[in-house]
Short mmCIF file of C-alpha atoms in Angstrom, two decimals:
data_model
loop_
_atom_site.label_atom_id
_atom_site.label_comp_id
_atom_site.label_asym_id
_atom_site.label_seq_id
_atom_site.Cartn_x
_atom_site.Cartn_y
_atom_site.Cartn_z
CA MET A 1330 49.85 9.98 72.46
CA THR A 1331 49.79 13.69 71.78
CA PRO A 1332 52.81 14.64 70.02
CA GLU A 1333 54.99 17.34 71.53
CA VAL A 1334 55.66 20.62 69.74
CA HIS A 1335 59.21 21.52 69.63
CA PRO A 1336 59.96 25.14 71.38
CA GLU A 1337 61.73 26.45 68.36
CA PHE A 1338 58.80 25.53 65.91
CA GLN A 1339 57.62 28.32 63.76
CA LEU A 1340 54.66 28.19 60.88
CA ASN A 1341 54.96 31.07 58.53
CA GLY A 1342 57.09 33.05 60.59
CA VAL A 1343 55.04 32.70 63.88
CA SER A 1344 56.15 30.77 66.70
CA LEU A 1345 53.63 28.17 68.04
CA ASP A 1346 52.96 25.84 71.06
CA HIS A 1347 50.23 23.40 71.20
CA LYS A 1348 47.51 25.68 72.01
CA GLY A 1349 48.43 28.19 69.32
CA LEU A 1350 48.81 25.11 66.73
CA MET A 1351 45.26 24.24 67.71
CA THR A 1352 44.06 27.74 66.99
CA VAL A 1353 45.78 28.19 63.59
CA ALA A 1354 44.32 24.64 62.63
CA TYR A 1355 40.81 25.72 63.79
CA SER A 1356 41.04 28.69 61.61
CA TYR A 1357 42.33 27.08 58.60
CA VAL A 1358 39.45 24.57 58.87
CA LYS A 1359 36.84 27.39 59.30
CA GLU A 1360 38.15 29.91 56.97
CA GLY A 1361 40.93 28.55 54.54
CA GLU A 1362 41.12 27.51 50.95
CA LEU A 1363 40.79 23.77 50.35
CA TRP A 1364 44.72 23.30 50.55
CA GLU A 1365 44.69 25.08 54.14
CA ARG A 1366 41.67 23.01 55.45
CA GLN A 1367 43.70 20.17 54.72
CA VAL A 1368 46.37 21.46 56.74
CA GLY A 1369 43.97 22.35 59.33
CA GLU A 1370 42.30 18.97 59.61
CA PHE A 1371 45.68 17.24 59.41
CA LEU A 1372 47.07 19.34 62.59
CA LEU A 1373 43.83 18.58 64.26
CA ASN A 1374 44.29 14.67 63.83
CA TRP A 1375 47.82 15.01 64.56
CA MET A 1376 47.72 16.82 67.91
CA ASP A 1377 45.01 14.51 69.25
CA ASP A 1378 45.63 11.70 71.84
CA PHE A 1379 45.20 8.80 69.37
CA SER A 1380 48.25 6.62 69.02
CA TYR A 1381 47.94 6.55 65.19
CA HIS A 1382 47.17 8.73 62.32
CA THR A 1383 44.97 7.47 59.00
CA VAL A 1384 46.67 7.94 55.88
CA PHE A 1385 45.73 7.05 52.35
CA SER A 1386 48.18 5.98 49.22
CA SER A 1387 48.27 8.37 46.18
CA GLY A 1388 46.56 5.71 43.92
CA SER A 1389 49.18 6.06 41.59
CA THR A 1390 49.78 2.44 41.26
CA GLY A 1391 46.36 1.13 41.99
CA THR A 1392 43.42 1.86 44.01
CA PRO A 1393 43.92 4.27 47.07
CA LYS A 1394 44.74 2.11 50.15
CA GLU A 1395 44.04 3.12 53.84
CA TYR A 1396 46.82 2.95 56.26
CA ARG A 1397 47.09 3.41 60.00
CA LEU A 1398 50.60 4.78 60.89
CA GLU A 1399 51.53 4.65 64.47
CA LYS A 1400 52.39 8.20 65.22
CA GLN A 1401 55.66 7.24 66.76
CA HIS A 1402 56.89 5.67 63.76
CA MET A 1403 56.12 8.92 61.85
CA ILE A 1404 58.08 10.59 64.53
CA ASN A 1405 60.93 8.27 64.11
CA SER A 1406 60.83 9.00 60.18
CA ALA A 1407 60.91 12.67 60.72
CA ARG A 1408 64.13 12.25 63.07
CA MET A 1409 65.80 9.99 60.57
CA THR A 1410 65.33 12.68 57.84
CA GLY A 1411 66.72 15.41 60.11
CA GLU A 1412 69.56 13.37 60.95
CA ARG A 1413 70.41 12.27 57.30
CA PHE A 1414 70.25 15.71 55.73
CA ARG A 1415 71.42 17.58 59.00
CA ILE A 1416 68.23 19.92 59.14
CA SER A 1417 68.28 21.15 62.54
CA ALA A 1418 66.18 23.36 64.72
CA GLY A 1419 65.51 27.01 63.53
CA MET A 1420 66.37 26.23 60.02
CA ASP A 1421 64.07 27.26 57.41
CA VAL A 1422 61.98 24.85 55.14
CA LEU A 1423 59.09 25.09 52.59
CA GLY A 1424 56.23 23.07 52.48
CA CYS A 1425 54.63 22.90 49.06
CA LEU A 1426 53.04 19.46 49.10
CA PRO A 1427 49.26 18.63 49.64
CA LEU A 1428 48.86 17.42 53.50
CA SER A 1429 46.14 15.16 52.04
CA TYR A 1430 48.75 12.40 51.61
CA VAL A 1431 51.79 11.27 53.71
CA ALA A 1432 54.73 13.25 51.96
CA GLY A 1433 52.93 16.63 53.01
CA LYS A 1434 51.97 15.39 56.24
CA LEU A 1435 55.67 14.32 57.01
CA MET A 1436 57.11 17.69 56.26
CA MET A 1437 54.73 19.13 58.81
CA VAL A 1438 55.72 16.29 61.31
CA ARG A 1439 59.29 17.01 60.87
CA ALA A 1440 58.86 20.82 61.50
CA ILE A 1441 56.98 20.28 64.44
CA GLU A 1442 59.02 17.35 65.89
CA LEU A 1443 62.42 19.07 65.04
CA GLY A 1444 61.81 22.74 65.52
CA TRP A 1445 61.84 23.81 61.84
CA HIS A 1446 60.52 27.12 60.63
CA ILE A 1447 58.27 26.06 58.11
CA ASP A 1448 56.59 28.25 55.41
CA LEU A 1449 53.46 26.83 53.84
CA VAL A 1450 52.26 27.81 50.20
CA ALA A 1451 49.63 26.12 48.08
CA PRO A 1452 50.85 23.06 46.12
CA SER A 1453 51.36 23.75 42.54
CA LYS A 1454 53.55 22.74 39.80
CA ASN A 1455 55.90 25.61 40.37
CA PRO A 1456 55.73 26.29 44.12
CA LEU A 1457 58.93 27.98 44.05
CA ASP A 1458 58.39 30.71 41.59
CA LYS A 1459 56.94 33.29 43.97
CA VAL A 1460 58.80 32.69 47.31
CA ALA A 1461 61.19 35.34 48.03
CA LYS A 1462 63.81 33.67 50.46
CA ARG A 1463 66.23 30.76 50.06
CA TYR A 1464 65.10 27.79 52.34
CA ASP A 1465 67.66 25.10 53.62
CA PHE A 1466 65.20 22.07 52.86
CA THR A 1467 62.41 21.48 50.52
CA ALA A 1468 60.53 18.41 49.29
CA LEU A 1469 59.20 18.44 45.69
CA THR A 1470 58.04 15.86 43.16
CA ALA A 1471 59.57 15.30 39.82
CA TYR A 1472 56.91 17.18 38.10
CA GLN A 1473 57.51 20.32 40.40
CA VAL A 1474 61.11 20.24 39.72
CA LYS A 1475 60.78 20.21 35.90
CA HIS A 1476 58.72 23.44 36.35
CA SER A 1477 61.05 25.07 38.78
CA LEU A 1478 64.47 24.66 37.34
CA ASN A 1479 65.17 28.34 37.12
CA HIS A 1480 63.94 28.73 40.81
CA LEU A 1481 65.68 25.66 42.48
CA TYR A 1482 68.52 28.02 43.84
CA LYS A 1483 65.81 28.86 46.21
CA SER A 1484 66.27 25.44 48.08
CA ARG A 1485 69.78 24.49 49.31
CA LYS A 1486 68.78 20.92 49.72
CA THR A 1487 65.76 19.46 47.44
CA ILE A 1488 64.71 16.05 48.05
CA ILE A 1489 62.57 14.75 44.76
CA GLY A 1490 60.16 11.83 45.73
CA GLY A 1491 56.80 10.32 44.57
CA GLY A 1492 58.30 8.12 41.70
CA PRO A 1493 61.09 7.43 39.32
CA VAL A 1494 63.41 10.34 38.17
CA ASP A 1495 64.33 10.02 34.62
CA GLU A 1496 67.99 10.92 32.82
CA ALA A 1497 66.63 13.96 31.43
CA LEU A 1498 65.51 15.57 34.72
CA VAL A 1499 68.97 14.58 36.34
CA GLU A 1500 70.85 16.53 33.20
CA SER A 1501 68.57 19.59 33.86
CA LEU A 1502 69.84 19.80 37.21
CA ASN A 1503 73.48 20.83 36.08
CA GLY A 1504 74.37 24.17 37.22
CA ARG A 1505 71.47 24.43 39.51
CA HIS A 1506 72.31 25.82 42.80
CA THR A 1507 70.83 23.24 45.07
CA ARG A 1508 72.01 20.13 46.17
CA ALA A 1509 69.41 17.38 45.06
CA TYR A 1510 68.54 14.06 46.24
CA HIS A 1511 66.15 11.17 45.02
CA THR A 1512 64.33 9.36 47.46
CA TYR A 1513 62.54 6.05 47.78
CA GLY A 1514 59.71 5.29 50.04
CA MET A 1515 56.26 4.35 50.42
CA THR A 1516 53.07 5.18 52.50
CA GLU A 1517 53.66 2.15 54.83
CA THR A 1518 56.94 3.66 56.16
CA SER A 1519 55.92 7.17 56.56
CA THR A 1520 57.80 8.29 53.19
CA HIS A 1521 61.36 7.81 52.22
CA VAL A 1522 63.61 4.86 53.57
CA GLY A 1523 66.38 5.38 50.86
CA VAL A 1524 68.11 8.28 49.47
CA ARG A 1525 70.58 8.96 46.43
CA GLU A 1526 72.31 12.03 45.51
CA LEU A 1527 71.39 13.25 42.10
CA TYR A 1528 73.39 16.66 41.86
CA PRO A 1529 76.26 17.83 42.32
CA ASN A 1530 77.25 14.15 42.76
CA TYR A 1531 75.75 11.36 41.03
CA GLU A 1532 74.72 8.10 42.78
CA GLU A 1533 73.26 5.30 40.84
CA PHE A 1534 72.20 3.34 44.13
CA PHE A 1535 69.85 4.51 47.02
CA THR A 1536 71.38 4.16 50.51
CA ALA A 1537 69.18 2.97 53.34
CA LEU A 1538 68.57 5.60 56.04
CA PRO A 1539 69.99 4.84 59.57
CA ARG A 1540 68.71 1.69 61.22
CA ILE A 1541 66.78 0.42 57.95
CA LYS A 1542 68.07 -2.71 55.88
CA VAL A 1543 67.12 -4.15 52.72
CA ARG A 1544 67.07 -7.48 51.04
CA LEU A 1545 65.40 -9.23 48.00
CA ASN A 1546 62.87 -12.24 48.13
CA GLY A 1547 62.69 -15.12 45.64
CA ALA A 1548 60.97 -12.85 42.92
CA ASP A 1549 63.52 -10.30 43.50
CA CYS A 1550 61.50 -7.65 44.98
CA LEU A 1551 62.56 -5.53 47.78
CA ILE A 1552 62.15 -6.32 51.44
CA VAL A 1553 62.43 -3.35 53.68
CA ASP A 1554 63.27 -4.07 57.37
CA ALA A 1555 62.54 -0.69 59.31
CA PRO A 1556 61.78 -1.74 62.93
CA ASP A 1557 61.53 2.00 63.99
CA LEU A 1558 58.88 2.74 61.05
CA ALA A 1559 56.80 -0.61 60.89
CA ASP A 1560 56.26 -3.41 63.01
CA GLU A 1561 56.88 -5.99 60.39
CA PRO A 1562 59.14 -6.24 57.32
CA ILE A 1563 57.53 -4.72 54.37
CA VAL A 1564 57.61 -6.67 51.17
CA THR A 1565 57.53 -4.31 48.14
CA ASN A 1566 56.38 -4.75 44.42
CA ASP A 1567 59.46 -3.28 43.32
CA LEU A 1568 62.00 -5.21 41.52
CA GLY A 1569 65.51 -4.47 42.77
CA ILE A 1570 69.32 -5.06 42.85
CA ILE A 1571 70.97 -4.77 46.02
CA LYS A 1572 74.83 -4.14 46.81
CA ASP A 1573 74.66 -4.97 50.23
CA GLU A 1574 72.42 -4.56 53.08
CA LYS A 1575 72.01 -0.74 52.72
CA MET A 1576 72.57 -0.11 49.09
CA PHE A 1577 69.89 -0.90 46.42
CA LYS A 1578 68.65 -0.01 42.89
CA ILE A 1579 64.97 -0.21 41.93
CA LEU A 1580 64.29 -1.54 38.32
CA GLY A 1581 60.62 -1.31 38.47
CA ARG A 1582 57.41 -2.50 39.67
CA THR A 1583 56.75 -6.16 39.14
CA ASP A 1584 53.18 -5.56 38.19
CA ASN A 1585 54.52 -3.25 35.31
CA VAL A 1586 56.63 -5.71 33.65
CA ILE A 1587 55.59 -6.38 29.95
CA ASN A 1588 56.07 -9.65 28.66
CA THR A 1589 56.30 -9.35 24.79
CA GLY A 1590 57.36 -12.30 22.69
CA GLY A 1591 58.76 -13.96 25.75
CA ILE A 1592 61.00 -10.91 26.52
CA LYS A 1593 60.62 -8.99 29.82
CA ILE A 1594 60.46 -5.31 29.58
CA HIS A 1595 60.51 -2.87 32.17
CA PRO A 1596 58.45 0.27 31.38
CA GLU A 1597 60.81 2.48 33.60
CA THR A 1598 63.69 1.39 31.47
CA VAL A 1599 62.24 2.41 28.40
CA HIS A 1600 60.83 5.69 29.80
CA ASN A 1601 64.22 6.48 30.86
CA LYS A 1602 65.66 5.99 27.48
CA LEU A 1603 63.03 8.29 25.85
CA SER A 1604 62.89 11.01 28.57
CA LYS A 1605 65.62 13.08 26.68
CA PHE A 1606 64.01 13.08 23.42
CA ILE A 1607 60.43 13.55 24.37
CA ASP A 1608 59.39 17.06 25.76
CA SER A 1609 55.87 16.30 26.67
CA ARG A 1610 54.73 14.11 29.42
CA PHE A 1611 54.40 10.30 28.41
CA PHE A 1612 54.29 7.02 30.10
CA ILE A 1613 54.87 3.45 28.96
CA ALA A 1614 52.25 0.74 29.19
CA SER A 1615 51.16 -2.49 27.51
CA GLU A 1616 47.93 -3.97 25.78
CA SER A 1617 47.07 -7.49 24.67
CA GLU A 1618 48.36 -8.60 21.14
CA PRO A 1619 47.55 -11.92 19.82
CA HIS A 1620 51.00 -12.80 18.68
CA LEU A 1621 53.24 -11.58 21.35
CA GLY A 1622 50.94 -11.81 24.06
CA GLN A 1623 51.60 -8.22 25.13
CA GLN A 1624 53.21 -5.12 23.18
CA VAL A 1625 54.54 -1.93 24.30
CA VAL A 1626 52.29 1.14 24.13
CA ILE A 1627 53.25 4.67 24.62
CA TYR A 1628 50.74 7.35 25.72
CA VAL A 1629 52.00 10.95 25.21
CA GLU A 1630 50.19 13.92 26.51
CA GLY A 1631 49.34 16.81 23.75
CA ASP A 1632 48.98 17.16 20.00
CA GLU A 1633 50.28 14.39 17.59
CA VAL A 1634 53.67 14.60 16.59
CA ASP A 1635 56.16 12.02 15.10
CA LEU A 1636 57.98 10.14 17.37
CA ASP A 1637 60.06 7.87 14.90
CA SER A 1638 63.15 9.89 15.45
CA ALA A 1639 62.76 9.82 19.31
CA PHE A 1640 62.67 6.13 19.26
CA ALA A 1641 65.78 6.11 16.88
CA LYS A 1642 67.87 8.59 19.09
CA ALA A 1643 67.01 6.38 22.21
CA LYS A 1644 68.42 3.35 20.64
CA LEU A 1645 65.50 1.32 21.96
CA ASP A 1646 66.05 -2.51 21.56
CA ARG A 1647 63.64 -4.39 19.10
CA PHE A 1648 60.92 -5.35 21.67
CA GLU A 1649 61.43 -2.04 23.72
CA LYS A 1650 60.35 0.36 20.85
CA PRO A 1651 56.32 0.93 21.18
CA ARG A 1652 54.35 -0.73 18.60
CA LYS A 1653 51.37 1.60 19.47
CA VAL A 1654 51.45 5.47 20.15
CA ILE A 1655 48.35 6.91 21.85
CA PHE A 1656 48.18 10.86 21.94
CA VAL A 1657 45.92 12.25 24.99
CA LYS A 1658 44.99 15.83 24.94
CA GLN A 1659 45.43 16.21 28.58
CA PHE A 1660 46.31 13.55 31.09
CA ALA A 1661 44.18 12.61 33.92
CA GLU A 1662 45.84 13.27 37.38
CA THR A 1663 45.43 11.75 41.05
CA HIS A 1664 45.00 14.02 43.85
CA THR A 1665 48.82 14.32 44.36
CA ALA A 1666 49.37 15.73 40.73
CA LYS A 1667 50.82 12.18 39.46
CA ILE A 1668 49.54 10.88 36.09
CA ASP A 1669 46.71 8.76 36.89
CA LYS A 1670 47.66 5.79 34.47
CA LYS A 1671 44.43 3.59 35.11
CA VAL A 1672 42.19 6.21 34.00
CA ILE A 1673 43.96 7.13 31.02
CA ILE A 1674 44.42 3.57 29.96
CA ALA A 1675 40.78 2.62 30.51
CA ASN A 1676 39.58 5.68 28.51
CA HIS A 1677 41.90 4.90 25.61
CA GLN A 1678 42.64 1.10 25.52
CA GLY A 1679 41.63 -0.54 22.19
CA LYS A 1680 41.18 2.65 20.38
#
C-alpha cells in the first residue's frame, strides 16, 4: 500500500503532497546530516507500495530485534494518538526523536496521516532550547525532559516515553506550563498502547488507548490485546497489576527481577526510591553472590561520591540497599540515547 498524504500536512512550514514529500526525502538522503538522512530514508520507505515497514527495537533491554510492522497498523496507531490527545489537522508539533527507531517514525506517520504541521530538529538532550514557537504536541524521552525543564512551556502537551519515569522527574514537572503524560508501549505495537497523566493531574495507572484491552498471564506478565495494531495478542515481559481490562500498572520487567536471599527485588522500585536523592544518572542491576544468590548493585555515572546518605534518605529495605557501588566515568548509550546497561555491565562486572 502507498500511504496517502493529508492535504493539510506541512513539513518545516512547507505544504507537501506525495511528490513534494518524495523530493524532500531524496534531498535529505543526498545532502543531509546523519539525522536528516534517517528522515529521508524513512520517508522513501514509508511512501513505497509495500504493505509493511521494517523497524528495529532500541536494544535497551537486549539485542535489537527486527520487526515487520504493517503500515495499516502504524496508521491505526497514529489515529489512536490523535484521538486520545485531540491533536487534529493543522496543529503544530515538534519532531525531535531519531527516525531510525519507531518512536520517531510514528511522529512523522501521525503528521502525514493526520495533517499536522511538523517541524523537525536534530535529536538532542535539549531539543526545546532553541525552538522559537509553542507547539501543540511533542514526544520526548525522560532524559530529554530532564534537560528541557525550563523550556517545557514550549509544548502544550508532552508525552514522555521510552522507559520508566521516576518520582524525581514527576516532581520536577510541578509548575511547568505543559500537560505531561507518560506512555507505555513497545516496538511491536507501533509505540504506545497506554497513557497516564503526570501533570497537572497525577495518575498512577495507565489507561489503554481506544480498542485496546489488557490482561495478565499466569506469571503476572502483561498481555496486550490490540487488534488494530497487531494480529495476535502480545505477551510482554513486564510484570503488571491490573484494575480492569483498561487500567494497568507496570512493576518492572520479569527478566530484571533480582532474587537476593530469597527476596525478590524490582530494580525499578529501588531506582524510583533513590531518584530524588542522586543527581547523576544511575541504574540498578545485580551480580552473583555466593550466600545470597544475587546481590543488588548500583551503577552511577560520574566521579565517586558518598551515597550512604542517599540510601538512608530513600528508606530502602534491607535487601534493596545496594551492596556494591560501581562508578562509571561516562555511560555507554544506545542509538536512541538510552543507557546501554548490557555494555556497561559487561565492562565493569566483577571489578
